[in-house]
Amino acid sequence: MKTKFILLLSGSILLWGLSKAQNTTIGKQNFYQIQKQFYAHYEQLEKQGRVDKKEIGEKEDGLLTQFHRWEYLMKARTFPSGNMPAPDIQWREWKRFQEANAEQFAQTSPQAAWQQVGTNTVPLLGGGAGRINVIRFDPANSNIIYIGAAGGGVWKTTNGGTTWTCLSDNFPVTSIADIAIDAANSNNIYAATGDGYGYEIGGSSGFWGGVYTAGVMHSTNGGTTWTQIGIKVPQSANTIIQRMIINPANNQILLAAAREGIFRTANGGNTWTKVLNSHCYDMEWKTNDANTVYAGGGGVVYKSTNAGATWSTLKTGFGSGRMSIEVSAADPLVIYSLNESGGLYKTTDGGVSWVTKSYPYAAGFYGYYDLSFACSQSNSNTLIAGGLSTAKSTDGAGSWSTIDNYSSYTASNYVHADKHAAAFYAGSTTNILVAGDGGIWRTVNGGTTWTDLSKGLMIAQIYRLGTTPQNTNLYISGWQDNGCNRWDGTNWTHIFGADGMEAAIDYTNQNTYYEAYQYGALNRSYNSGVSWSYIAPSSGDWITPFIIDPVLNTRLYYGGYSTLYRSNNQGGSWSAVTGVALNDYATEIAVAPSNNNIVYAAALGKMYKADISTNTATNITAGLPVTLAGVYYIAVSNTDENKVFVSLSGYAAGQKVYYSSNGGATWSNISLNLPNLPVNTIVYQNNSNNRVYAGTDIGVFYKDNSLANWVYYGNGLPNVMVHELEINYTSNKLVAATYGRGIWQVDLVSPSPNQQVTTTNNEKRETRNEFALKVNVSPNPTNGILNIQVQDATADVTVDVYRVNGGQVATFSFSAKDAASMQINLRNQMAGNYVLHIRSGDAMATKEITLSK
């Protein structure tokens, strides 16, 4: 494991390690309290007419949609208690795992390295790269630009956006709220971790944003290496940094505006002191006076005249909630204050008097979520405001006009919806950058035309993915904010809008796709995503599980609220599976490949095993720790319908993965040494000795029957959430959907039980020795149904199926008494040449067959 940062545990008083006299906390939070508070607040907004309701499926990211995104992540992670985790638990658990399993990181034979899937190009046909929270210019060179992504870390360009480099794949947390660059030494950089503006409502009483934070990262060499200077963030403090600035005359002085107040360091981050208790969202230094700084939040503008050591109130009554403060070097006495509740105010005398200005409704703000604001440093009357659209004023906020188009990606002024950051180039009123849910854009003519600079960024927050054995270069996946996208080996293409969720490809026909957007809106395409039909039987959770039966490709399963649905005609019609009553939204479905009548389905607090052939279902929850954590994902052996694994969400130590060898009648805890983080996904490696791979909030681990503990499998994989894993047996790859760094893949663990078989295409090979079986296989070629007769079998028969020049794809087992009349089904495999290894005791035979479709 390459580690590019140094933990300063003893040499610093970490950012929130403050004395009791200084530390006032809001109190420990609970998910269900937050949930209740949000819906009450949202109801009030509706009554006040302050909710801009958008239809699901559009690009816009409405307030309710933003909450549901956070709600889905945290509901599973806090089930059933609702108690929120410590925001720094991700990194603490990762360090604990490394220390407790040091031998894994000292191995002389390196693991296979993960590789990114696809190029860092923006999806064609209107796709977006991913959500960006912040833009910062190098103060000495406008061609050097840094961006901070919601889940994808810190990126840097040295050529104005032509190419980008990720600087943060080894960060403890890859969500970035802000970046601060030293005006006197632009190699001196600080990054505040955590999704600072991802999720919040109701001001200081609202909920903690994002999922994790690890405080502040510091670089003294332009981002090449980093040191962590603020790791301890007590959850009870409800704290996350939302703005960080460096004093322009003394780079040892930094200010961090967090939800619990403003913190100050005068020694470069070694020690911090809380200097203001108010929740401020933005801060700016007076442009000609390094001792004067302004801050805003909750309708109040604050001022300090001693570089942030002490504060006084400059102005009250400026609305409520999030505020943005802007100043301009062109006139140091001008200050703007923009708030989410509908007010924009301006002073031209340094705050002595203020006037109300025209509010930039043309920007289409979504309250707290996107309230970007920027002022030209060469002309204090030129302003940019960003929400759904980008609005511009050239008369000091006297009037506003929209200068981009989010609804038509072919328009010359197209910019993706939902803006979170804006910045003017130095000395310009017309050269501008804006960033938001889809990446980063530049205009050089004041907004008449825009150019997407996102090529080179891979910051997609991916929930789910789909692969196919027919084409190892084909992937489809669901991206937060950016719909369903396809990689075809050459290009990324945007094939469906809204927030992309689960996605799947028919394993018998690589042109048939399924995709869902939020709340279970399921669609099917027969022409590789050119056109779609809506086929959902119901609605579901933010991410709704659906799967294709691994044996019968026309059969689908869909998990709604409490009910498991089945379709036998690719979603043309649906019926409820008898006996399954989850009493909550389904989280996962799995079908046993060895007997596709057996279906497992789960909600967070309940799990069922259904037998389709008998229309019966059994509640198999007993023995699972659902009073401590929720059932999140299911994996089933390909050779035994009763071997089933479940992964668990949440932060109950030692409650991560459970295994049953008898179809859920009893369960064994195999969590062992896994870190105390949610296990978001688990996948079984076919024909292995119970090898499973687990995707967590800090990467991938694996275990099989030969191992006493879980092994970290992360060579080259960024420290990022893994939301789904799949195995493609044609390529022999484990594929991961990450929430912030796109799709990655790696060779299956070696040695793999799926050993490669190589023959020439026309060669018919048969074992000829004293242990040779007498075998007849027909028909050959076959359409998938294959009859096998073994003469004089003395033991049970195993048939292993290998693709020529590929890996093992299936295993079938039969008793000795059935050996003279066996039948296997290969209809779920792609057309081509295959080799059968047929074994009974010590005797075996090898046959090559051709599968035609």
CSV table of N, CA, C and O in Angstrom, one decimal, residues 402-438:
chain,number,residue,atom,x,y,z
A,402,THR,N,-29.9,35.2,-17.9
A,402,THR,CA,-29.4,33.9,-18.0
A,402,THR,C,-28.4,33.8,-19.2
A,402,THR,O,-28.7,34.2,-20.3
A,403,ILE,N,-27.2,33.1,-18.9
A,403,ILE,CA,-26.2,33.1,-20.0
A,403,ILE,C,-25.8,31.7,-20.3
A,403,ILE,O,-24.8,31.5,-21.0
A,404,ASP,N,-26.6,30.7,-19.9
A,404,ASP,CA,-26.3,29.3,-20.4
A,404,ASP,C,-27.6,28.6,-20.6
A,404,ASP,O,-28.7,29.1,-20.3
A,405,ASN,N,-27.5,27.4,-21.1
A,405,ASN,CA,-28.7,26.6,-21.5
A,405,ASN,C,-28.4,25.2,-20.9
A,405,ASN,O,-27.5,24.5,-21.4
A,406,TYR,N,-29.2,24.7,-19.9
A,406,TYR,CA,-28.9,23.4,-19.4
A,406,TYR,C,-29.8,22.3,-20.0
A,406,TYR,O,-29.6,21.1,-19.8
A,407,SER,N,-30.8,22.7,-20.9
A,407,SER,CA,-31.8,21.7,-21.4
A,407,SER,C,-31.4,21.2,-22.7
A,407,SER,O,-32.0,20.2,-23.1
A,408,SER,N,-30.5,21.7,-23.4
A,408,SER,CA,-30.1,21.2,-24.8
A,408,SER,C,-28.6,21.1,-24.9
A,408,SER,O,-27.9,22.1,-25.0
A,409,TYR,N,-28.1,19.8,-24.9
A,409,TYR,CA,-26.7,19.6,-24.9
A,409,TYR,C,-26.0,20.0,-26.2
A,409,TYR,O,-24.8,20.1,-26.3
A,410,THR,N,-26.8,20.2,-27.3
A,410,THR,CA,-26.3,20.6,-28.6
A,410,THR,C,-26.1,22.1,-28.7
A,410,THR,O,-25.5,22.6,-29.6
A,411,ALA,N,-26.7,22.8,-27.7
A,411,ALA,CA,-26.6,24.3,-27.8
A,411,ALA,C,-25.2,24.8,-27.6
A,411,ALA,O,-24.4,24.2,-26.8
A,412,SER,N,-24.8,25.9,-28.2
A,412,SER,CA,-23.4,26.4,-28.0
A,412,SER,C,-23.2,26.9,-26.6
A,412,SER,O,-22.0,27.0,-26.2
A,413,ASN,N,-24.3,27.3,-25.9
A,413,ASN,CA,-24.1,27.8,-24.6
A,413,ASN,C,-24.6,26.7,-23.5
A,413,ASN,O,-25.0,27.1,-22.4
A,414,TYR,N,-24.6,25.4,-23.9
A,414,TYR,CA,-25.0,24.4,-23.0
A,414,TYR,C,-24.0,24.3,-21.8
A,414,TYR,O,-22.8,24.2,-22.0
A,415,VAL,N,-24.5,24.2,-20.6
A,415,VAL,CA,-23.8,23.9,-19.4
A,415,VAL,C,-24.7,23.0,-18.5
A,415,VAL,O,-25.9,23.3,-18.4
A,416,HIS,N,-24.2,21.9,-18.0
A,416,HIS,CA,-24.9,21.0,-17.2
A,416,HIS,C,-25.7,21.7,-16.1
A,416,HIS,O,-25.1,22.6,-15.5
A,417,ALA,N,-26.8,21.2,-15.7
A,417,ALA,CA,-27.6,21.8,-14.7
A,417,ALA,C,-27.0,21.6,-13.3
A,417,ALA,O,-26.1,20.8,-13.1
A,418,ASP,N,-27.3,22.5,-12.4
A,418,ASP,CA,-26.9,22.5,-11.0
A,418,ASP,C,-25.5,23.0,-10.8
A,418,ASP,O,-24.6,22.2,-10.8
A,419,LYS,N,-25.3,24.3,-10.5
A,419,LYS,CA,-24.0,24.8,-10.4
A,419,LYS,C,-23.6,25.0,-8.9
A,419,LYS,O,-24.4,25.4,-8.1
A,420,HIS,N,-22.4,24.6,-8.6
A,420,HIS,CA,-21.9,24.7,-7.2
A,420,HIS,C,-20.7,25.6,-7.0
A,420,HIS,O,-20.4,25.9,-5.9
A,421,ALA,N,-20.1,26.0,-8.1
A,421,ALA,CA,-18.9,26.8,-8.0
A,421,ALA,C,-18.8,27.7,-9.2
A,421,ALA,O,-19.2,27.3,-10.3
A,422,ALA,N,-18.2,28.9,-9.0
A,422,ALA,CA,-18.0,29.8,-10.2
A,422,ALA,C,-16.7,30.7,-9.8
A,422,ALA,O,-16.5,31.0,-8.7
A,423,ALA,N,-16.0,31.0,-10.9
A,423,ALA,CA,-14.8,31.8,-10.7
A,423,ALA,C,-14.5,32.6,-11.9
A,423,ALA,O,-14.5,32.1,-13.0
A,424,PHE,N,-14.1,33.9,-11.7
A,424,PHE,CA,-13.6,34.7,-12.8
A,424,PHE,C,-12.1,34.5,-13.0
A,424,PHE,O,-11.4,34.4,-11.9
A,425,TYR,N,-11.6,34.5,-14.2
A,425,TYR,CA,-10.2,34.5,-14.4
A,425,TYR,C,-9.6,35.9,-13.9
A,425,TYR,O,-10.3,36.9,-14.0
A,426,ALA,N,-8.4,35.9,-13.5
A,426,ALA,CA,-7.8,37.1,-13.0
A,426,ALA,C,-7.8,38.2,-14.1
A,426,ALA,O,-7.5,38.0,-15.2
A,427,GLY,N,-8.3,39.4,-13.7
A,427,GLY,CA,-8.2,40.5,-14.6
A,427,GLY,C,-9.3,40.5,-15.7
A,427,GLY,O,-9.2,41.3,-16.6
A,428,SER,N,-10.3,39.7,-15.6
A,428,SER,CA,-11.3,39.5,-16.6
A,428,SER,C,-12.7,39.6,-16.1
A,428,SER,O,-13.0,39.2,-15.0
A,429,THR,N,-13.6,40.1,-17.0
A,429,THR,CA,-15.0,40.1,-16.7
A,429,THR,C,-15.7,39.1,-17.6
A,429,THR,O,-16.9,38.9,-17.5
A,430,THR,N,-15.0,38.5,-18.6
A,430,THR,CA,-15.6,37.7,-19.6
A,430,THR,C,-15.2,36.2,-19.6
A,430,THR,O,-15.8,35.3,-20.1
A,431,ASN,N,-14.0,36.0,-19.0
A,431,ASN,CA,-13.4,34.7,-18.9
A,431,ASN,C,-13.8,34.1,-17.5
A,431,ASN,O,-13.4,34.5,-16.5
A,432,ILE,N,-14.7,33.0,-17.6
A,432,ILE,CA,-15.3,32.5,-16.4
A,432,ILE,C,-15.3,31.0,-16.4
A,432,ILE,O,-15.4,30.4,-17.4
A,433,LEU,N,-15.2,30.4,-15.2
A,433,LEU,CA,-15.4,29.0,-15.0
A,433,LEU,C,-16.6,28.8,-14.1
A,433,LEU,O,-16.8,29.5,-13.1
A,434,VAL,N,-17.4,27.8,-14.5
A,434,VAL,CA,-18.5,27.3,-13.6
A,434,VAL,C,-18.4,25.8,-13.5
A,434,VAL,O,-18.0,25.1,-14.4
A,435,ALA,N,-18.8,25.3,-12.3
A,435,ALA,CA,-18.8,23.8,-12.1
A,435,ALA,C,-20.0,23.4,-11.3
A,435,ALA,O,-20.6,24.2,-10.6
A,436,GLY,N,-20.4,22.2,-11.6
A,436,GLY,CA,-21.6,21.7,-10.9
A,436,GLY,C,-21.7,20.2,-11.0
A,436,GLY,O,-20.7,19.4,-11.0
A,437,ASP,N,-23.0,19.7,-11.1
A,437,ASP,CA,-23.2,18.3,-11.1
A,437,ASP,C,-22.6,17.5,-12.3
A,437,ASP,O,-22.4,16.3,-12.2
A,438,GLY,N,-22.3,18.2,-13.4
A,438,GLY,CA,-21.8,17.5,-14.6
A,438,GLY,C,-20.4,17.8,-14.9
A,438,GLY,O,-19.9,17.3,-16.0
